[in-house]
């Protein structure tokens, strides 16, 4: 019960994916209307790219550099610029730590009002969150390549050498280190009920490390595939469902054609059919639900492989960029995930358009089954299988941080009789989108509010239904003009809610921050 109360009471988005379990969920409901509060590293006064502080020329915005919040500030990794603390009130710089490059998400400790940043120099830096004054450092011996994790009175960091460090936040000394033997591919996540740290490595191993002493609890390789340029965990994070006792991990399993057409022209139309295909073809599994106790598969999620398009030496591949969101409803955990189902809105759509948003059961005989959530019917792009981007949730509101727009919908009815078919889904209402860029033709231009009730044709030719907000005016958002694939694979694009703000991070690390009308947490 104490764990449940902690998960429900956690305030703010204090570390990557909200908490040490990486649930991607906050109870704070972003009530409409939303209004533009401020922008950072984004558009200039005319909506152009003149306000973009860092991305081009190099060094580029770090591709895993998501932000977090705490106290009066939003904390922003700035690559060679170090770490910025921006005032929540207006987005101005409160302070900056410039002693070392920061390419990973920091973490904020509300108990001590301190922030912890992992650097390319291999140091974990402890800072006074109010002033930015340095309070201590820890030398990890190699570049820190994944987001800092806080759990209790300790910080956890992963280095490029594949070593996990548990560091006392009071003394800034190591409690223990664990050598994984391979480069880390995911952030660490923490199970407080099992007192274990979970992360994945380049050799496709999932590691569970005993928090008490840094020894191995278990280590498993859930897939029969061999690691390679098209098979990896890189860029993701484990997601822990603490009450159910499982951890979700997701991996890339192949090139675009292998993933898109893995179910034939389309995937099946029932959970049973989808699961049967995965069980008969274990190399197609890319989402695993593993027991926190043993590492064995707890159940098989009825989720076919998907991803976001990336180019490797000019050839496309689908990298994993979307991970389950876990929350507690009526005392039980459920997970929200993109999934593939052949029951498509247009019967002529093929496997490229067979994705949906689903609510997954985690308990009982239905564990791993999904119910349809009305999302793609709002013309949100999650339905496109090679455009699966990060999901988060705030209260009843779901966000999809697509590379062209931040999309959102709010659940209004999840009664037991809903969700068995696409035609009778869990009910939602569409919320306004934030498009990354908008074409001038047909769109009302208000550079103060960035709100438009008309148009919303994007510069790349797509459309989003008005009303909504735009970030850049009549120009593609950085870093797109310098690359061959607009999706850009994995980038820091992300949307979350914290302390009265809806924080929309773009492809190039730009922040477009809205203020919602609901109570703060």
GROMACS .gro file of N, CA, C and O in nm, residues 346-426:
model
  324
  346UNK      N    1  -1.000   0.198  -4.265
  346UNK     CA    2  -1.021   0.178  -4.408
  346UNK      C    3  -0.978   0.035  -4.441
  346UNK      O    4  -0.861   0.000  -4.423
  347UNK      N    5  -1.068  -0.050  -4.486
  347UNK     CA    6  -1.031  -0.190  -4.515
  347UNK      C    7  -0.917  -0.204  -4.615
  347UNK      O    8  -0.848  -0.306  -4.618
  348UNK      N    9  -0.896  -0.102  -4.698
  348UNK     CA   10  -0.790  -0.109  -4.799
  348UNK      C   11  -0.652  -0.082  -4.739
  348UNK      O   12  -0.550  -0.106  -4.805
  349UNK      N   13  -0.645  -0.028  -4.617
  349UNK     CA   14  -0.515  -0.002  -4.556
  349UNK      C   15  -0.440  -0.133  -4.534
  349UNK      O   16  -0.498  -0.233  -4.493
  350UNK      N   17  -0.310  -0.131  -4.559
  350UNK     CA   18  -0.230  -0.251  -4.541
  350UNK      C   19  -0.150  -0.242  -4.411
  350UNK      O   20  -0.182  -0.162  -4.322
  351UNK      N   21  -0.045  -0.323  -4.401
  351UNK     CA   22   0.029  -0.334  -4.276
  351UNK      C   23   0.097  -0.204  -4.235
  351UNK      O   24   0.135  -0.188  -4.119
  352UNK      N   25   0.112  -0.111  -4.327
  352UNK     CA   26   0.174   0.016  -4.290
  352UNK      C   27   0.081   0.104  -4.207
  352UNK      O   28   0.126   0.202  -4.147
  353UNK      N   29  -0.048   0.065  -4.202
  353UNK     CA   30  -0.148   0.148  -4.135
  353UNK      C   31  -0.232   0.067  -4.037
  353UNK      O   32  -0.347   0.100  -4.011
  354UNK      N   33  -0.174  -0.037  -3.978
  354UNK     CA   34  -0.255  -0.124  -3.892
  354UNK      C   35  -0.226  -0.105  -3.743
  354UNK      O   36  -0.246  -0.196  -3.662
  355UNK      N   37  -0.179   0.014  -3.704
  355UNK     CA   38  -0.148   0.040  -3.563
  355UNK      C   39  -0.261   0.116  -3.495
  355UNK      O   40  -0.334   0.194  -3.558
  356UNK      N   41  -0.272   0.095  -3.365
  356UNK     CA   42  -0.378   0.153  -3.283
  356UNK      C   43  -0.321   0.182  -3.145
  356UNK      O   44  -0.212   0.135  -3.109
  357UNK      N   45  -0.397   0.256  -3.065
  357UNK     CA   46  -0.364   0.272  -2.924
  357UNK      C   47  -0.447   0.171  -2.846
  357UNK      O   48  -0.568   0.156  -2.871
  358UNK      N   49  -0.383   0.102  -2.751
  358UNK     CA   50  -0.454   0.001  -2.675
  358UNK      C   51  -0.429   0.012  -2.526
  358UNK      O   52  -0.326   0.063  -2.481
  359UNK      N   53  -0.527  -0.036  -2.448
  359UNK     CA   54  -0.511  -0.050  -2.304
  359UNK      C   55  -0.491  -0.198  -2.273
  359UNK      O   56  -0.575  -0.282  -2.307
  360UNK      N   57  -0.380  -0.232  -2.211
  360UNK     CA   58  -0.342  -0.371  -2.189
  360UNK      C   59  -0.376  -0.416  -2.046
  360UNK      O   60  -0.341  -0.348  -1.949
  361UNK      N   61  -0.442  -0.530  -2.036
  361UNK     CA   62  -0.463  -0.594  -1.906
  361UNK      C   63  -0.333  -0.659  -1.861
  361UNK      O   64  -0.259  -0.718  -1.941
  362UNK      N   65  -0.303  -0.648  -1.732
  362UNK     CA   66  -0.180  -0.707  -1.679
  362UNK      C   67  -0.207  -0.822  -1.582
  362UNK      O   68  -0.112  -0.891  -1.541
  363UNK      N   69  -0.333  -0.843  -1.544
  363UNK     CA   70  -0.367  -0.944  -1.445
  363UNK      C   71  -0.458  -1.051  -1.504
  363UNK      O   72  -0.534  -1.024  -1.597
  364UNK      N   73  -0.453  -1.169  -1.444
  364UNK     CA   74  -0.549  -1.274  -1.475
  364UNK      C   75  -0.528  -1.338  -1.611
  364UNK      O   76  -0.426  -1.319  -1.677
  365UNK      N   77  -0.630  -1.412  -1.656
  365UNK     CA   78  -0.618  -1.486  -1.783
  365UNK      C   79  -0.609  -1.396  -1.905
  365UNK      O   80  -0.568  -1.441  -2.012
  366UNK      N   81  -0.649  -1.270  -1.892
  366UNK     CA   82  -0.644  -1.177  -2.004
  366UNK      C   83  -0.512  -1.098  -2.010
  366UNK      O   84  -0.499  -1.007  -2.092
  367UNK      N   85  -0.418  -1.130  -1.925
  367UNK     CA   86  -0.292  -1.055  -1.922
  367UNK      C   87  -0.227  -1.053  -2.059
  367UNK      O   88  -0.211  -1.157  -2.123
  368UNK      N   89  -0.193  -0.935  -2.105
  368UNK     CA   90  -0.134  -0.918  -2.237
  368UNK      C   91  -0.232  -0.884  -2.346
  368UNK      O   92  -0.192  -0.847  -2.457
  369UNK      N   93  -0.364  -0.897  -2.317
  369UNK     CA   94  -0.467  -0.858  -2.414
  369UNK      C   95  -0.485  -0.707  -2.411
  369UNK      O   96  -0.470  -0.643  -2.307
  370UNK      N   97  -0.522  -0.652  -2.527
  370UNK     CA   98  -0.542  -0.509  -2.537
  370UNK      C   99  -0.685  -0.476  -2.580
  370UNK      O  100  -0.747  -0.552  -2.657
  371UNK      N  101  -0.733  -0.363  -2.531
  371UNK     CA  102  -0.861  -0.306  -2.574
  371UNK      C  103  -0.832  -0.183  -2.658
  371UNK      O  104  -0.742  -0.105  -2.628
  372UNK      N  105  -0.910  -0.162  -2.763
  372UNK     CA  106  -0.895  -0.043  -2.847
  372UNK      C  107  -0.927   0.083  -2.767
  372UNK      O  108  -1.027   0.089  -2.696
  373UNK      N  109  -0.841   0.183  -2.782
  373UNK     CA  110  -0.866   0.318  -2.729
  373UNK      C  111  -0.882   0.411  -2.847
  373UNK      O  112  -0.798   0.410  -2.939
  374UNK      N  113  -0.988   0.486  -2.850
  374UNK     CA  114  -1.013   0.578  -2.962
  374UNK      C  115  -0.901   0.682  -2.968
  374UNK      O  116  -0.889   0.769  -2.883
  375UNK      N  117  -0.819   0.673  -3.070
  375UNK     CA  118  -0.708   0.766  -3.085
  375UNK      C  119  -0.682   0.796  -3.232
  375UNK      O  120  -0.686   0.911  -3.275
  376UNK      N  121  -0.656   0.690  -3.310
  376UNK     CA  122  -0.630   0.714  -3.453
  376UNK      C  123  -0.752   0.767  -3.525
  376UNK      O  124  -0.742   0.832  -3.630
  377UNK      N  125  -0.874   0.743  -3.469
  377UNK     CA  126  -0.995   0.797  -3.530
  377UNK      C  127  -0.997   0.950  -3.524
  377UNK      O  128  -1.076   1.015  -3.593
  378UNK      N  129  -0.915   1.008  -3.439
  378UNK     CA  130  -0.900   1.155  -3.435
  378UNK      C  131  -0.800   1.202  -3.541
  378UNK      O  132  -0.756   1.317  -3.536
  379UNK      N  133  -0.765   1.113  -3.634
  379UNK     CA  134  -0.664   1.141  -3.736
  379UNK      C  135  -0.526   1.167  -3.676
  379UNK      O  136  -0.444   1.239  -3.733
  380UNK      N  137  -0.502   1.104  -3.562
  380UNK     CA  138  -0.367   1.106  -3.506
  380UNK      C  139  -0.282   1.002  -3.578
  380UNK      O  140  -0.330   0.896  -3.618
  381UNK      N  141  -0.154   1.033  -3.592
  381UNK     CA  142  -0.067   0.954  -3.679
  381UNK      C  143  -0.012   0.829  -3.614
  381UNK      O  144   0.067   0.757  -3.676
  382UNK      N  145  -0.051   0.797  -3.493
  382UNK     CA  146  -0.010   0.672  -3.431
  382UNK      C  147  -0.054   0.552  -3.514
  382UNK      O  148   0.004   0.445  -3.504
  383UNK      N  149  -0.157   0.569  -3.600
  383UNK     CA  150  -0.205   0.457  -3.682
  383UNK      C  151  -0.102   0.411  -3.784
  383UNK      O  152  -0.113   0.302  -3.841
  384UNK      N  153   0.000   0.494  -3.810
  384UNK     CA  154   0.102   0.462  -3.909
  384UNK      C  155   0.213   0.384  -3.840
  384UNK      O  156   0.279   0.435  -3.749
  385UNK      N  157   0.235   0.261  -3.882
  385UNK     CA  158   0.317   0.167  -3.806
  385UNK      C  159   0.464   0.207  -3.799
  385UNK      O  160   0.533   0.174  -3.703
  386UNK      N  161   0.516   0.279  -3.899
  386UNK     CA  162   0.655   0.321  -3.892
  386UNK      C  163   0.669   0.463  -3.838
  386UNK      O  164   0.770   0.528  -3.860
  387UNK      N  165   0.568   0.509  -3.762
  387UNK     CA  166   0.572   0.642  -3.701
  387UNK      C  167   0.533   0.633  -3.554
  387UNK      O  168   0.465   0.720  -3.501
  388UNK      N  169   0.574   0.525  -3.487
  388UNK     CA  170   0.541   0.504  -3.346
  388UNK      C  171   0.640   0.579  -3.259
  388UNK      O  172   0.758   0.543  -3.252
  389UNK      N  173   0.593   0.682  -3.192
  389UNK     CA  174   0.678   0.772  -3.113
  389UNK      C  175   0.638   0.765  -2.966
  389UNK      O  176   0.543   0.697  -2.929
  390UNK      N  177   0.706   0.839  -2.877
  390UNK     CA  178   0.683   0.823  -2.733
  390UNK      C  179   0.542   0.856  -2.687
  390UNK      O  180   0.481   0.954  -2.729
  391UNK      N  181   0.492   0.771  -2.595
  391UNK     CA  182   0.365   0.791  -2.529
  391UNK      C  183   0.389   0.834  -2.385
  391UNK      O  184   0.483   0.787  -2.319
  392UNK      N  185   0.302   0.923  -2.335
  392UNK     CA  186   0.298   0.957  -2.193
  392UNK      C  187   0.152   0.977  -2.156
  392UNK      O  188   0.064   0.986  -2.243
  393UNK      N  189   0.125   0.987  -2.025
  393UNK     CA  190  -0.013   1.006  -1.981
  393UNK      C  191  -0.015   1.095  -1.859
  393UNK      O  192   0.072   1.086  -1.771
  394UNK      N  193  -0.118   1.183  -1.852
  394UNK     CA  194  -0.138   1.273  -1.739
  394UNK      C  195  -0.286   1.268  -1.702
  394UNK      O  196  -0.370   1.312  -1.780
  395UNK      N  197  -0.317   1.214  -1.584
  395UNK     CA  198  -0.457   1.195  -1.549
  395UNK      C  199  -0.521   1.099  -1.647
  395UNK      O  200  -0.480   0.985  -1.661
  396UNK      N  201  -0.622   1.148  -1.719
  396UNK     CA  202  -0.688   1.068  -1.822
  396UNK      C  203  -0.643   1.106  -1.962
  396UNK      O  204  -0.700   1.060  -2.062
  397UNK      N  205  -0.542   1.191  -1.973
  397UNK     CA  206  -0.499   1.244  -2.102
  397UNK      C  207  -0.375   1.171  -2.153
  397UNK      O  208  -0.274   1.161  -2.083
  398UNK      N  209  -0.384   1.120  -2.276
  398UNK     CA  210  -0.275   1.049  -2.341
  398UNK      C  211  -0.209   1.140  -2.444
  398UNK      O  212  -0.278   1.210  -2.520
  399UNK      N  213  -0.076   1.137  -2.449
  399UNK     CA  214   0.001   1.216  -2.544
  399UNK      C  215   0.085   1.123  -2.632
  399UNK      O  216   0.142   1.025  -2.583
  400UNK      N  217   0.092   1.157  -2.761
  400UNK     CA  218   0.179   1.089  -2.856
  400UNK      C  219   0.270   1.194  -2.917
  400UNK      O  220   0.225   1.284  -2.990
  401UNK      N  221   0.400   1.185  -2.886
  401UNK     CA  222   0.497   1.286  -2.932
  401UNK      C  223   0.548   1.249  -3.070
  401UNK      O  224   0.664   1.210  -3.088
  402UNK      N  225   0.460   1.262  -3.169
  402UNK     CA  226   0.495   1.231  -3.308
  402UNK      C  227   0.596   1.333  -3.360
  402UNK      O  228   0.601   1.447  -3.314
  403UNK      N  229   0.675   1.292  -3.461
  403UNK     CA  230   0.776   1.383  -3.512
  403UNK      C  231   0.718   1.503  -3.588
  403UNK      O  232   0.786   1.602  -3.608
  404UNK      N  233   0.592   1.497  -3.629
  404UNK     CA  234   0.530   1.611  -3.696
  404UNK      C  235   0.442   1.694  -3.602
  404UNK      O  236   0.413   1.809  -3.631
  405UNK      N  237   0.394   1.633  -3.493
  405UNK     CA  238   0.304   1.703  -3.402
  405UNK      C  239   0.293   1.630  -3.270
  405UNK      O  240   0.305   1.507  -3.266
  406UNK      N  241   0.270   1.702  -3.165
  406UNK     CA  242   0.235   1.642  -3.037
  406UNK      C  243   0.083   1.627  -3.034
  406UNK      O  244   0.009   1.726  -3.042
  407UNK      N  245   0.035   1.502  -3.024
  407UNK     CA  246  -0.107   1.470  -3.035
  407UNK      C  247  -0.161   1.429  -2.897
  407UNK      O  248  -0.088   1.371  -2.816
  408UNK      N  249  -0.291   1.454  -2.874
  408UNK     CA  250  -0.346   1.424  -2.742
  408UNK      C  251  -0.494   1.391  -2.750
  408UNK      O  252  -0.567   1.441  -2.836
  409UNK      N  253  -0.539   1.305  -2.657
  409UNK     CA  254  -0.680   1.273  -2.640
  409UNK      C  255  -0.704   1.237  -2.495
  409UNK      O  256  -0.614   1.184  -2.427
  410UNK      N  257  -0.824   1.265  -2.446
  410UNK     CA  258  -0.858   1.238  -2.305
  410UNK      C  259  -0.962   1.129  -2.296
  410UNK      O  260  -1.066   1.133  -2.363
  411UNK      N  261  -0.935   1.028  -2.213
  411UNK     CA  262  -1.030   0.919  -2.192
  411UNK      C  263  -1.153   0.970  -2.117
  411UNK      O  264  -1.140   1.035  -2.013
  412UNK      N  265  -1.270   0.938  -2.169
  412UNK     CA  266  -1.396   0.979  -2.105
  412UNK      C  267  -1.478   0.861  -2.056
  412UNK      O  268  -1.563   0.876  -1.969
  413UNK      N  269  -1.453   0.741  -2.111
  413UNK     CA  270  -1.530   0.624  -2.070
  413UNK      C  271  -1.449   0.499  -2.104
  413UNK      O  272  -1.422   0.472  -2.221
  414UNK      N  273  -1.410   0.425  -2.001
  414UNK     CA  274  -1.337   0.300  -2.022
  414UNK      C  275  -1.415   0.184  -1.961
  414UNK      O  276  -1.358   0.089  -1.906
  415UNK      N  277  -1.546   0.189  -1.972
  415UNK     CA  278  -1.631   0.083  -1.919
  415UNK      C  279  -1.590  -0.053  -1.972
  415UNK      O  280  -1.535  -0.066  -2.081
  416UNK      N  281  -1.623  -0.157  -1.892
  416UNK     CA  282  -1.579  -0.293  -1.926
  416UNK      C  283  -1.630  -0.340  -2.061
  416UNK      O  284  -1.567  -0.422  -2.126
  417UNK      N  285  -1.744  -0.289  -2.106
  417UNK     CA  286  -1.800  -0.333  -2.233
  417UNK      C  287  -1.738  -0.269  -2.355
  417UNK      O  288  -1.776  -0.301  -2.468
  418UNK      N  289  -1.642  -0.178  -2.335
  418UNK     CA  290  -1.580  -0.107  -2.446
  418UNK      C  291  -1.444  -0.165  -2.480
  418UNK      O  292  -1.376  -0.224  -2.395
  419UNK      N  293  -1.402  -0.148  -2.605
  419UNK     CA  294  -1.265  -0.178  -2.645
  419UNK      C  295  -1.242  -0.309  -2.714
  419UNK      O  296  -1.131  -0.334  -2.763
  420UNK      N  297  -1.343  -0.397  -2.722
  420UNK     CA  298  -1.322  -0.526  -2.786
  420UNK      C  299  -1.301  -0.514  -2.936
  420UNK      O  300  -1.235  -0.597  -2.998
  421UNK      N  301  -1.358  -0.408  -2.997
  421UNK     CA  302  -1.342  -0.384  -3.140
  421UNK      C  303  -1.308  -0.238  -3.164
  421UNK      O  304  -1.333  -0.151  -3.079
  422UNK      N  305  -1.253  -0.212  -3.281
  422UNK     CA  306  -1.221  -0.073  -3.315
  422UNK      C  307  -1.347   0.011  -3.322
  422UNK      O  308  -1.345   0.130  -3.289
  423UNK      N  309  -1.459  -0.048  -3.363
  423UNK     CA  310  -1.584   0.026  -3.377
  423UNK      C  311  -1.646   0.062  -3.242
  423UNK      O  312  -1.734   0.148  -3.235
  424UNK      N  313  -1.604  -0.003  -3.136
  424UNK     CA  314  -1.661   0.022  -3.003
  424UNK      C  315  -1.547   0.038  -2.901
  424UNK      O  316  -1.532  -0.041  -2.808
  425UNK      N  317  -1.465   0.142  -2.918
  425UNK     CA  318  -1.344   0.155  -2.837
  425UNK      C  319  -1.370   0.220  -2.702
  425UNK      O  320  -1.478   0.275  -2.675
  426UNK      N  321  -1.270   0.216  -2.616
  426UNK     CA  322  -1.267   0.304  -2.501
  426UNK      C  323  -1.278   0.446  -2.553
  426UNK      O  324  -1.207   0.485  -2.646
   0.00000   0.00000   0.00000
